[in-house]
Coordinates of C-alpha atoms and ligand atoms in Angstrom, one line a residue:
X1 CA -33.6 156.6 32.9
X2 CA -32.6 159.9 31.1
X3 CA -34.0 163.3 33.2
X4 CA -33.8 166.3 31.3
X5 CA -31.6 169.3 33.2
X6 CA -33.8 171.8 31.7
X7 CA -37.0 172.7 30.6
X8 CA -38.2 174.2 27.6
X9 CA -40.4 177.6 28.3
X10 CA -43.8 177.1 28.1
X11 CA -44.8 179.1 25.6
X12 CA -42.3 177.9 23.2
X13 CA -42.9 174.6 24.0
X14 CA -46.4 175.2 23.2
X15 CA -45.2 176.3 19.9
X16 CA -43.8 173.3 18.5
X17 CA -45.4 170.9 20.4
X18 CA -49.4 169.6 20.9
X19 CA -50.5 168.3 24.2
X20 CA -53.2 165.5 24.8
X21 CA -54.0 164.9 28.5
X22 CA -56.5 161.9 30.0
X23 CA -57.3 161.9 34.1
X24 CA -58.4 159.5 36.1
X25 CA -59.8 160.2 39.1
X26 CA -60.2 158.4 42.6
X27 CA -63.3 159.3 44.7
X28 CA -63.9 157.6 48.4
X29 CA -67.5 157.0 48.3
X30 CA -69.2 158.1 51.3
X31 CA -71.3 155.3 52.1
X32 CA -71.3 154.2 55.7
X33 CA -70.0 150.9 55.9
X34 CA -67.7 149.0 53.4
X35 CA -67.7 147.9 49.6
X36 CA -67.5 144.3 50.7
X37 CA -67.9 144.2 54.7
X38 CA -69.9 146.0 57.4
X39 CA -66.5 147.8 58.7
X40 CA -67.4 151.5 59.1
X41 CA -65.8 154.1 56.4
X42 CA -65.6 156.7 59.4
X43 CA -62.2 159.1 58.9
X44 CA -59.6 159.5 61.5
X45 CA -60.4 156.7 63.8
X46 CA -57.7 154.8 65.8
X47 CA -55.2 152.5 63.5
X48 CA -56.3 149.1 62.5
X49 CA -59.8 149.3 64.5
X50 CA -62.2 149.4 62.1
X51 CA -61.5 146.0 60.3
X52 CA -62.5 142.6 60.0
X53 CA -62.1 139.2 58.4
X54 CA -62.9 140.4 54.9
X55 CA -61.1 143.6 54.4
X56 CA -58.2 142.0 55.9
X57 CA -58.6 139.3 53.5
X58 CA -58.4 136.1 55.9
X59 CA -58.8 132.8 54.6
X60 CA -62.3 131.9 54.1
X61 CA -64.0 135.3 54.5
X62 CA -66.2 135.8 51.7
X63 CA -66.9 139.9 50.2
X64 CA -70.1 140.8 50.0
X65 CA -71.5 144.1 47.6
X66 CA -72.3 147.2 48.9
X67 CA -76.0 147.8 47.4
X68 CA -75.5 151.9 48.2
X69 CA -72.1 152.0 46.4
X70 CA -73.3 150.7 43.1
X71 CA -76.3 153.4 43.7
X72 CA -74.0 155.8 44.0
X73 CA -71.6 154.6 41.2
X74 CA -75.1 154.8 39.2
X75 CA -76.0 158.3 40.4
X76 CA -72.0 159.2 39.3
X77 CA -72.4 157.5 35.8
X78 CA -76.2 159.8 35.0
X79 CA -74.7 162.4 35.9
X80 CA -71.9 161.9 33.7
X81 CA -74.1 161.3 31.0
X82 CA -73.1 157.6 30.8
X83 CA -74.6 154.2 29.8
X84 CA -75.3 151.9 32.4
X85 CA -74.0 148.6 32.0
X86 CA -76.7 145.9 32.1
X87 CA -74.9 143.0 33.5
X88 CA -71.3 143.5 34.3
X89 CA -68.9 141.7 36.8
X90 CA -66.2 142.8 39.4
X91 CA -62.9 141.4 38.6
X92 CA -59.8 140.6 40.5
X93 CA -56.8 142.4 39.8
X94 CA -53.7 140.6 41.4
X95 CA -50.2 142.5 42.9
X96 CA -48.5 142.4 46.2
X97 CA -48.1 145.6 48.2
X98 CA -48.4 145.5 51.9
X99 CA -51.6 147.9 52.1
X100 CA -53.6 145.7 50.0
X101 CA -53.9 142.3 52.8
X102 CA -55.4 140.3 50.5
X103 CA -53.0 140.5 47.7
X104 CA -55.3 141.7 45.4
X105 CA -57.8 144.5 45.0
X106 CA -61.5 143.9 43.5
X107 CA -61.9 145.9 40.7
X108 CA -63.3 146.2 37.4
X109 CA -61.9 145.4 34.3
X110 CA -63.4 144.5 30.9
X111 CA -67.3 145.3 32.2
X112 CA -67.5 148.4 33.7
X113 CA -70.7 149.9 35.3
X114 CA -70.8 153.0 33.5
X115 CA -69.3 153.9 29.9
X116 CA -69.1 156.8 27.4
X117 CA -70.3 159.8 28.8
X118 CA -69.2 163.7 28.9
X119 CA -68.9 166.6 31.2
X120 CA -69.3 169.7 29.8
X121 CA -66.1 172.6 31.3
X122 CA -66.3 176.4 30.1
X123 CA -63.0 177.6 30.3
X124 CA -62.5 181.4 29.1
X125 CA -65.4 181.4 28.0
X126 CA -65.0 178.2 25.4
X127 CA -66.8 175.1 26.3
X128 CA -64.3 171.9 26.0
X129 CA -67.0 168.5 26.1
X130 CA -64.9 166.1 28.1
X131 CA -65.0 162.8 27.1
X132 CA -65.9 159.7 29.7
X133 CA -63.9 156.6 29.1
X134 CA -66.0 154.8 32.3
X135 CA -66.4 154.8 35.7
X136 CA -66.2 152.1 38.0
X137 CA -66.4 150.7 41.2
X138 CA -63.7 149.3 43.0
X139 CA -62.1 148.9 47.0
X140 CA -59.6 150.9 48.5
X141 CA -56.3 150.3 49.8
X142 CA -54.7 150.6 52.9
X143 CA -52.2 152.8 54.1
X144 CA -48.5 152.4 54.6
X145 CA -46.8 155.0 56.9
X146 CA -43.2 155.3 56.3
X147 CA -41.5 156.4 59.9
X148 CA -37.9 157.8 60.0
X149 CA -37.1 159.1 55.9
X150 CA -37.2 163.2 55.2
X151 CA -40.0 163.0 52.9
X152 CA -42.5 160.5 54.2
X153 CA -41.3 158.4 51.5
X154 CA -40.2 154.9 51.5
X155 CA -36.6 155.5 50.7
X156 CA -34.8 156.3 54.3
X157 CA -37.6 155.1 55.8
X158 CA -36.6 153.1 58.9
X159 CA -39.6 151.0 59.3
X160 CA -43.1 151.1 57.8
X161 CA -46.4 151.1 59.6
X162 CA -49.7 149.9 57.6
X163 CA -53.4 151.4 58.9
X164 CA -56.3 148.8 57.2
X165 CA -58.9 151.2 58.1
X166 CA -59.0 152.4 54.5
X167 CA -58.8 148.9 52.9
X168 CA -62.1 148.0 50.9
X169 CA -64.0 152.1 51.3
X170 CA -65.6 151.7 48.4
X171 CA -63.5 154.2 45.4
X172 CA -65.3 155.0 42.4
X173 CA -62.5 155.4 39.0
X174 CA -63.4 158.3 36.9
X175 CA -61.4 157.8 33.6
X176 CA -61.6 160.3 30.9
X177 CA -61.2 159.6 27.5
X178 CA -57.9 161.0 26.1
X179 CA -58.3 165.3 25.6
X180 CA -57.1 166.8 22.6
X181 CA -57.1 170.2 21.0
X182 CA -56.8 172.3 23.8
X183 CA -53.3 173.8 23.3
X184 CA -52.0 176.3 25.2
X185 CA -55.4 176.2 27.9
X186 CA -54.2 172.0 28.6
X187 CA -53.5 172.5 32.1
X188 CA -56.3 174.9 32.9
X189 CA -59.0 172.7 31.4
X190 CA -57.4 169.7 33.4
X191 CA -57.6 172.2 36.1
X192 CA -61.4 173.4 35.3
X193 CA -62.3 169.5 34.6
X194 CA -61.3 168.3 38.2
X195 CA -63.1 171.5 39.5
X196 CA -66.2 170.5 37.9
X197 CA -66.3 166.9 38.7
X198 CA -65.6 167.8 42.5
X199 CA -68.7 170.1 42.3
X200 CA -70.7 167.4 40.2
X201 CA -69.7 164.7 42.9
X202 CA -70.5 166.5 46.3
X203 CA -73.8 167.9 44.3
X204 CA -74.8 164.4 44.0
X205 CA -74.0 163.6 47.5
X206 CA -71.7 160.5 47.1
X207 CA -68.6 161.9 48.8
X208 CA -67.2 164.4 50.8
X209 CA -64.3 165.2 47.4
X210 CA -61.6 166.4 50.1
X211 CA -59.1 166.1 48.5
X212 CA -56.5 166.9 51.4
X213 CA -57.9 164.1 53.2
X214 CA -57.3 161.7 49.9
X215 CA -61.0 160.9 49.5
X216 CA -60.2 162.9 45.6
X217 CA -57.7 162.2 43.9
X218 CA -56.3 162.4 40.1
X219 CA -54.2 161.2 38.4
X220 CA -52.9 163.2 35.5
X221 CA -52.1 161.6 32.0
X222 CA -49.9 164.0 29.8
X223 CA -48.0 163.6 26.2
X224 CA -47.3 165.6 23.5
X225 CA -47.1 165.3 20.2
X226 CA -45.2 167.8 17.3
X227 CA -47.6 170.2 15.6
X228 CA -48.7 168.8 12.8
X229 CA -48.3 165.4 13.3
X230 CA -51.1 163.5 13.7
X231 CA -50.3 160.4 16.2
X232 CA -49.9 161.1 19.6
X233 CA -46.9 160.9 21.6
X234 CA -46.1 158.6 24.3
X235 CA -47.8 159.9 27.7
X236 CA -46.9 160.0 31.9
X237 CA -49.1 159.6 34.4
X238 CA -48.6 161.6 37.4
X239 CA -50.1 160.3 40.5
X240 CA -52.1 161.2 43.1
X241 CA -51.8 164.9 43.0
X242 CA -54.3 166.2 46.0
X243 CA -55.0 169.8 44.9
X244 CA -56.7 171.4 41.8
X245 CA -53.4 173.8 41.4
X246 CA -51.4 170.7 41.6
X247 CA -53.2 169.6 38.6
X248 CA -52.6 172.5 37.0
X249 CA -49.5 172.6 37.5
X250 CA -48.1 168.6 36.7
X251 CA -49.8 169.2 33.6
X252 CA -47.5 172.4 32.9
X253 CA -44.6 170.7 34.0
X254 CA -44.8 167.3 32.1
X255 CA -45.7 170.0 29.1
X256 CA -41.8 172.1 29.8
X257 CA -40.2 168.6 30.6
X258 CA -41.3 166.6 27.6
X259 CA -41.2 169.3 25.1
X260 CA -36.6 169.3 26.6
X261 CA -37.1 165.3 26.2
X262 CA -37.9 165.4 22.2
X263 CA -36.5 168.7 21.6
X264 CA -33.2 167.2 22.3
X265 CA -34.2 163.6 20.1
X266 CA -35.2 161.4 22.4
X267 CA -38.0 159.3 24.1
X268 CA -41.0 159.9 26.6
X269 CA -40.9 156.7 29.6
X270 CA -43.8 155.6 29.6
X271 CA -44.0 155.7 33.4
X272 CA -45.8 156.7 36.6
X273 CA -44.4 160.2 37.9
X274 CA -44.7 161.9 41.5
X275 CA -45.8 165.2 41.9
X276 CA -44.0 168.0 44.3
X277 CA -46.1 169.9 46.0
X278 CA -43.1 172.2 47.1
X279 CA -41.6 173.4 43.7
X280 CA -44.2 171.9 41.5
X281 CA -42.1 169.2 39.2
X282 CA -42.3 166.0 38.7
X283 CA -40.2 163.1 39.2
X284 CA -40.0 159.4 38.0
X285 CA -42.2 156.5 39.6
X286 CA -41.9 153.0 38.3
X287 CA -42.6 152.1 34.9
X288 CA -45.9 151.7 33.5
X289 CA -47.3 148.3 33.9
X290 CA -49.2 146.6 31.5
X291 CA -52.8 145.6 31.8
X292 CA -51.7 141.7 31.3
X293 CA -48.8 142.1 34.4
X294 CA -52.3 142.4 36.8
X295 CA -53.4 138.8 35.4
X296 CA -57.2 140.1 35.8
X297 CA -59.9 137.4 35.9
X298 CA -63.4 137.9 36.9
X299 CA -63.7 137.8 40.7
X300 CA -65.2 134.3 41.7
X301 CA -66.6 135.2 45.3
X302 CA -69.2 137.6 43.5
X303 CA -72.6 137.5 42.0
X304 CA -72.9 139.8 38.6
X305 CA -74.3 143.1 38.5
X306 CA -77.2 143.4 36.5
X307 CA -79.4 146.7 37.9
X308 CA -83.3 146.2 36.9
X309 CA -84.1 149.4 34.6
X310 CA -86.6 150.6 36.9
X311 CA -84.1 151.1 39.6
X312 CA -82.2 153.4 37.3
X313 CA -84.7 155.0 36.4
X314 CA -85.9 155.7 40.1
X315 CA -82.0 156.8 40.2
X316 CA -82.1 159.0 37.5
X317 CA -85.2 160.8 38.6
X318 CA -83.7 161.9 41.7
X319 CA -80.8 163.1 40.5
X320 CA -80.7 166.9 41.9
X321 CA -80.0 170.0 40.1
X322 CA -76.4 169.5 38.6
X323 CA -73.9 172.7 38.7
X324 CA -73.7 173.1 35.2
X325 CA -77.5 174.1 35.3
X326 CA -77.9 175.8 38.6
X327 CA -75.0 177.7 37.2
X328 CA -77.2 179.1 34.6
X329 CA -80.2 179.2 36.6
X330 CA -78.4 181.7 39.2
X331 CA -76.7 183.6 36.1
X332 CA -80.4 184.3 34.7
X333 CA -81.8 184.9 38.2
X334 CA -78.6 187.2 38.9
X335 CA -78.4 189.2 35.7
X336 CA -74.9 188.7 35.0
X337 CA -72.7 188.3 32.2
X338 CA -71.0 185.2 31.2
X339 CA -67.9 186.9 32.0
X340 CA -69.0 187.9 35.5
X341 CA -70.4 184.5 36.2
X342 CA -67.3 182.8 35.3
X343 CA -64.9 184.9 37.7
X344 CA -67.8 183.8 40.4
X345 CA -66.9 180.9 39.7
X346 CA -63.5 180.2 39.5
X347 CA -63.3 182.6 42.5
X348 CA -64.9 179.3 44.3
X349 CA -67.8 182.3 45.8
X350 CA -70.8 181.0 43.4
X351 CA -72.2 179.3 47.6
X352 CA -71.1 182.0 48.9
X353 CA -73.1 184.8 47.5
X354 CA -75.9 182.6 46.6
X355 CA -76.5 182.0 50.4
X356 CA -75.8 186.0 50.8
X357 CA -78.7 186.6 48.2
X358 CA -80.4 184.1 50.5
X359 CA -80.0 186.0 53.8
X360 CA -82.0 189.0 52.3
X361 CA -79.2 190.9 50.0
X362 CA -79.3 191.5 46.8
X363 CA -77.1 189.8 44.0
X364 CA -75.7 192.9 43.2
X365 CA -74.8 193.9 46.4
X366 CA -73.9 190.2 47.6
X367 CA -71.2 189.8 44.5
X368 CA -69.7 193.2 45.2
X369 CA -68.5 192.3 48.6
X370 CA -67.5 189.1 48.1
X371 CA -65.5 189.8 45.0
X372 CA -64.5 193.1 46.0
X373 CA -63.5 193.8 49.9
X374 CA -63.7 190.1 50.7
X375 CA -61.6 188.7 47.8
X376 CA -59.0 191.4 48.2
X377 CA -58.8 190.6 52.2
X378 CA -58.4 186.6 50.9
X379 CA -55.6 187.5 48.6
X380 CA -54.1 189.5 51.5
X381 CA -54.3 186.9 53.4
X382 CA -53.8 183.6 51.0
X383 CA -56.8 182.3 52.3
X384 CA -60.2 180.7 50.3
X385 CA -62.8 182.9 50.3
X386 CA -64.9 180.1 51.7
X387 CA -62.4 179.8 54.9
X388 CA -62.9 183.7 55.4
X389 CA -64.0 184.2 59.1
X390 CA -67.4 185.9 58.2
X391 CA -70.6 184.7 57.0
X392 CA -72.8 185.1 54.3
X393 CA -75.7 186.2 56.6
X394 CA -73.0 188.5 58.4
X395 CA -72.4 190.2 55.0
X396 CA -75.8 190.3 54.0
X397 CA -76.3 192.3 57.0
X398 CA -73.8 194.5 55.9
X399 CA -75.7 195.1 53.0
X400 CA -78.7 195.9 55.0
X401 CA -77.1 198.3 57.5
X402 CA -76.3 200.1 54.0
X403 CA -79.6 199.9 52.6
X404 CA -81.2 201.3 56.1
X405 CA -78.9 204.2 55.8
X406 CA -77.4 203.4 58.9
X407 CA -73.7 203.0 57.4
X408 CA -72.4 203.7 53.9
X409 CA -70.2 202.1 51.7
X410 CA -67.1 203.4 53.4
X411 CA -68.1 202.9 57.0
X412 CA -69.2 199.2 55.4
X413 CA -65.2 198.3 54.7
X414 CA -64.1 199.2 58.2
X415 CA -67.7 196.9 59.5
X416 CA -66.3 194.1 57.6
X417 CA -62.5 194.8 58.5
X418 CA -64.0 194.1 62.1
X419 CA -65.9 191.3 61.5
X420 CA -63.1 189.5 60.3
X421 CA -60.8 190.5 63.0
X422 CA -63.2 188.8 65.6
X423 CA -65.2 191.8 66.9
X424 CA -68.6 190.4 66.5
X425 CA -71.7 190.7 64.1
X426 CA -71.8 193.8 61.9
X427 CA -74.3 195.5 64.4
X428 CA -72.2 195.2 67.5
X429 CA -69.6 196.7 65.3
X430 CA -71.5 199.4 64.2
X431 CA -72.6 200.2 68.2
X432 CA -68.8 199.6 69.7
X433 CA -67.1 201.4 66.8
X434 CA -70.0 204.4 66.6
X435 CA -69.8 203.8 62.8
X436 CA -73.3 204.7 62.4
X437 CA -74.1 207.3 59.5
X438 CA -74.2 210.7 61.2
X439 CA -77.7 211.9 59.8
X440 CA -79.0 214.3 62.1
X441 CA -79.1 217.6 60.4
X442 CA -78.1 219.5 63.9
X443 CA -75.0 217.5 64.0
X444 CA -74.0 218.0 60.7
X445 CA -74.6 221.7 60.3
X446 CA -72.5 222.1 62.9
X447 CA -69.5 220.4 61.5
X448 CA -70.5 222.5 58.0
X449 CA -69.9 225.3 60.0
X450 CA -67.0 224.7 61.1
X451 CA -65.5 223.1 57.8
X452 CA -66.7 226.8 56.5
X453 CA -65.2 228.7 59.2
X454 CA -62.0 226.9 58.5
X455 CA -61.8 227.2 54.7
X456 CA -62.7 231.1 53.7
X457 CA -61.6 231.1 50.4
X458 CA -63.5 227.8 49.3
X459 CA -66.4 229.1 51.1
X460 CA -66.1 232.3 49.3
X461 CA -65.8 230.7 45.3
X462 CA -69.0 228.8 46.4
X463 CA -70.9 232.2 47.2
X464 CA -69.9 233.8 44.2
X465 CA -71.3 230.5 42.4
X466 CA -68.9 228.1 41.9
X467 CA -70.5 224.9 43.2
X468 CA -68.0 222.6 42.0
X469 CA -65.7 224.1 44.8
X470 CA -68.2 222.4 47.7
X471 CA -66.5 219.0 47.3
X472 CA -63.4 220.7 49.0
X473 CA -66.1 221.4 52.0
X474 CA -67.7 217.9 52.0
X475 CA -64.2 216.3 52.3
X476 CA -63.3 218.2 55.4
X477 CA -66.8 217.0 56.6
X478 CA -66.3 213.5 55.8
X479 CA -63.1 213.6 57.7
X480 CA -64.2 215.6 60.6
X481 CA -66.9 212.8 61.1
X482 CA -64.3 210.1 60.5
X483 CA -66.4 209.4 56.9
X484 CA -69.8 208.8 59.2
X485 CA -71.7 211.5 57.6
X486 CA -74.3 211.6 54.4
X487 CA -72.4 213.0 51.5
X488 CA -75.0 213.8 49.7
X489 CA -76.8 215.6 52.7
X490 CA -73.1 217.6 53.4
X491 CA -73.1 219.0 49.8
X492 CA -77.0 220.4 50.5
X493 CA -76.6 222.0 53.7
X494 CA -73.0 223.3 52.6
X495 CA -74.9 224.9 49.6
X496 CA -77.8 225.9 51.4
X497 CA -75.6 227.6 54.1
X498 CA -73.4 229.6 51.8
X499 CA -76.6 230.7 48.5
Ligands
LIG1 ZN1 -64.3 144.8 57.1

């Protein structure tokens, strides 16, 4: 196997060279038992306890379908704008590993559930209509644990532990149809694709999509071909990368490596590649198999599929509101531009704000925070804005307080500042802090006086006139009341006091 030492930079890369990238995604469905057994899905629970004859694939046991997964694998394929299969038939797919007990997964081959649909990604501001190869239904594997090697790999592994508790959760494949014709934006529209199914999938209800828990995962199909040049080029397939800036970045990676692989004359492996989380290349897996090396036949334990119309139907009518057109619903209800919408977006604070516009604040107000204050305070921080420790009715109070006149803007930063570090709800802040606006005109002319007293000559340029001069005098205010006091109020009695 020939690795290339370097890389070609992206951009140049890009230059000379066309990418086309397909993913296939793996979705735990979040049913409560098993696809083919009564086993509960439950996460986290002791080793090897929740299994029985059939996911362990004993001799005689006999698989039974999940009705609830093919409902869901339904709900998956409307929403995905598919065609539901009338009849179609589980098949067996035959290899040996030692997470799959019964030495061979049920799957589906030739006759899929659900076939040619589209999802729709915006990604600056171009829409890219994603292409649905299929999805289908299929059981999940086990999982091996590899004790004693650095990495958690196999290799230097001393001995290898396998949990069954996994083995037959019902996975849903979503495989795209191959992408082409998005250039230099190829791994942010892989990026914005897997983003969008996530949302799409946990809209509909059919999984909790965490993908640092494995119940998402991609896999992410990259090749290139020379501008200009019709056919495609031969593509990798980097699996099971667990985070949407993984995505993002296999894809920019296979797009440096490959474009060093043909630049210097030779071939693309076809193979499987691994994904490093840690500096974000890719390495070699095993070679591609072929379909034929899984000897696929249709699964003889198992009836068909056939779903009556009317049960799709029903299916289809209660499909809720998808995120593609509550995102447009909230943008009209919001009055924001496409532009500001999208950075809502891809900011991951569309929930946020919308439940801050439902604890009483307004959208205005409710995006200002969270993509202002908040989103600065995340960056500071590395955190989501999601994992922030406030809540949306904690900032929407916030916005209240303001509103009320009982803080302003500034005083607002340091209430939030002290939310976050732990000091309570915005009005205890307010109280312990004695951040309220000072607005009692006693209190204030008194510290007018003063700031006159201190500054003369201001005070004289205002007498003779020059009013512009009183923001000198509203500063010292503002300061001397540790920014508590009405501005606007200052700048009136200050004039008042000195016309
Ligand atoms: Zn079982």
């Amino acid at each position: 196997m020939t690795e290339v030492a370097h890389l070609v930079p992206y951009d140049e890369a890009l230059s000379r060279y066309e990418p086309v990238i397909g993913i296939e995604t793996h979705v735990e469905l979040g049913t409560t038992t098993k696809m083919f057994c009564g086993c509960a899905t439950t996460f986290g629970l002791e080793p090897n306890t929740s299994v029985c004859p059939v996911c362990l694939g004993l001799p005689g046991s006999l698989p039974v379908t999940n009705r609830a997964a093919i409902e869901y694998t339904i709900r998956i394929g409307l929403a995905l704008n598919c065609t539901i299969a009338t009849w179609c038939r589980f098949a067996r797919k035959n290899y040996f590993y030692p997470d799959m007990p019964k030495d061979f997964q049920i799957s589906q081959y030739d006759e899929p559930l659900c076939t040619d649909g589209w999802l729709d990604v915006v990604v600056e501001g171009q829409n890219f209509r994603i292409g649905i190869e299929r999805v289908h239904l299929e059981e999940d594997t086990g999982k091996s644990l590899h004790i004693g090697g650095a990495t958690g790999r196999i290799h230097g592994a001393e001995y290898s532990l396998v949990d069954y508790n996994r083995a037959g959760i019902p996975l849903v494949e979503v495989v795209t149809k191959p992408v082409a014709g998005t250039g230099a934006l190829a791994p942010v529209v892989a990026r914005a694709y897997v983003t969008e199914l996530r949302d799409l999938l946990r809209a509909l209800g059919v999984s909790d999509v965490r993908m640092e828990e494995g119940s998402l995962r991609s896999d992410v199909n990259t090749s290139l071909a020379p501008r200009g040049v019709a056919e495609w080029g031969t593509r990798t397939e980097t699996k099971n990368v667990n985070s949407l800036r993984s995505v993002e970045r296999a894809v920019r990676f296979e797009i440096e490596r490959q474009a060093a692989v043909l630049d210097e004359g030779q071939k693309v492996v076809q193979e499987t590649r691994h994904f490093h989380e840690d500096n974000g290349t890719t390495t070699p897996g095993r070679s591609k198999e072929e379909a034929q090396d899984y000897r696929y036949f249709p699964e003889p334990d198992l009836v068909p599929v056939a779903p009556e119309r009317e049960w799709v139907d029903r299916i289809r009518a209660s499909l809720p509101e998808l995120p593609a057109a509550r995102r447009i619903r909230l943008q009209a209800e919001w009055g924001l531009s496409d532009l500001d919408m999208s950075q809502l977006s891809n900011a991951g604070a569309l929930d946020l704000v919308s439940e801050t516009v439902a604890a009483g604040a307004s959208a205005a107000d409710a995006r200002k925070w969270w993509m202002g204050e908040l989103a600065r305070h995340a960056n500071e921080t590395s955190a989501d804005l999601a994992t922030l420790p406030i809540t949306p009715a904690q900032v929407a109070r916030v916005s209240a307080l303001i509103k009320a006149g009982t803080i302003n803007d500034k005083l607002a930063r340091q209430v939030l500042a002290a939310v976050l570090a732990g000091e309570g709800d915005p009005d205890e802040v307010v109280q312990a802090r004695g951040l309220a606006v000072v607005s009692d005109d006693a209190a204030l002319t008194e510290a007018v006086d003063a700031a006159i007293a201190a500054n003369p000559d201001i005070a004289a340029k205002i007498r003779d006139g020059k009013t512009a001069a009183a923001g000198a005098l509203v500063g010292a205010v503002m300061k001397a009341t540790r920014g508590r006091a009405d501005a606007n109020r200052v700048r009136e009695l200050i004039i008042q006091r000195l016309s």
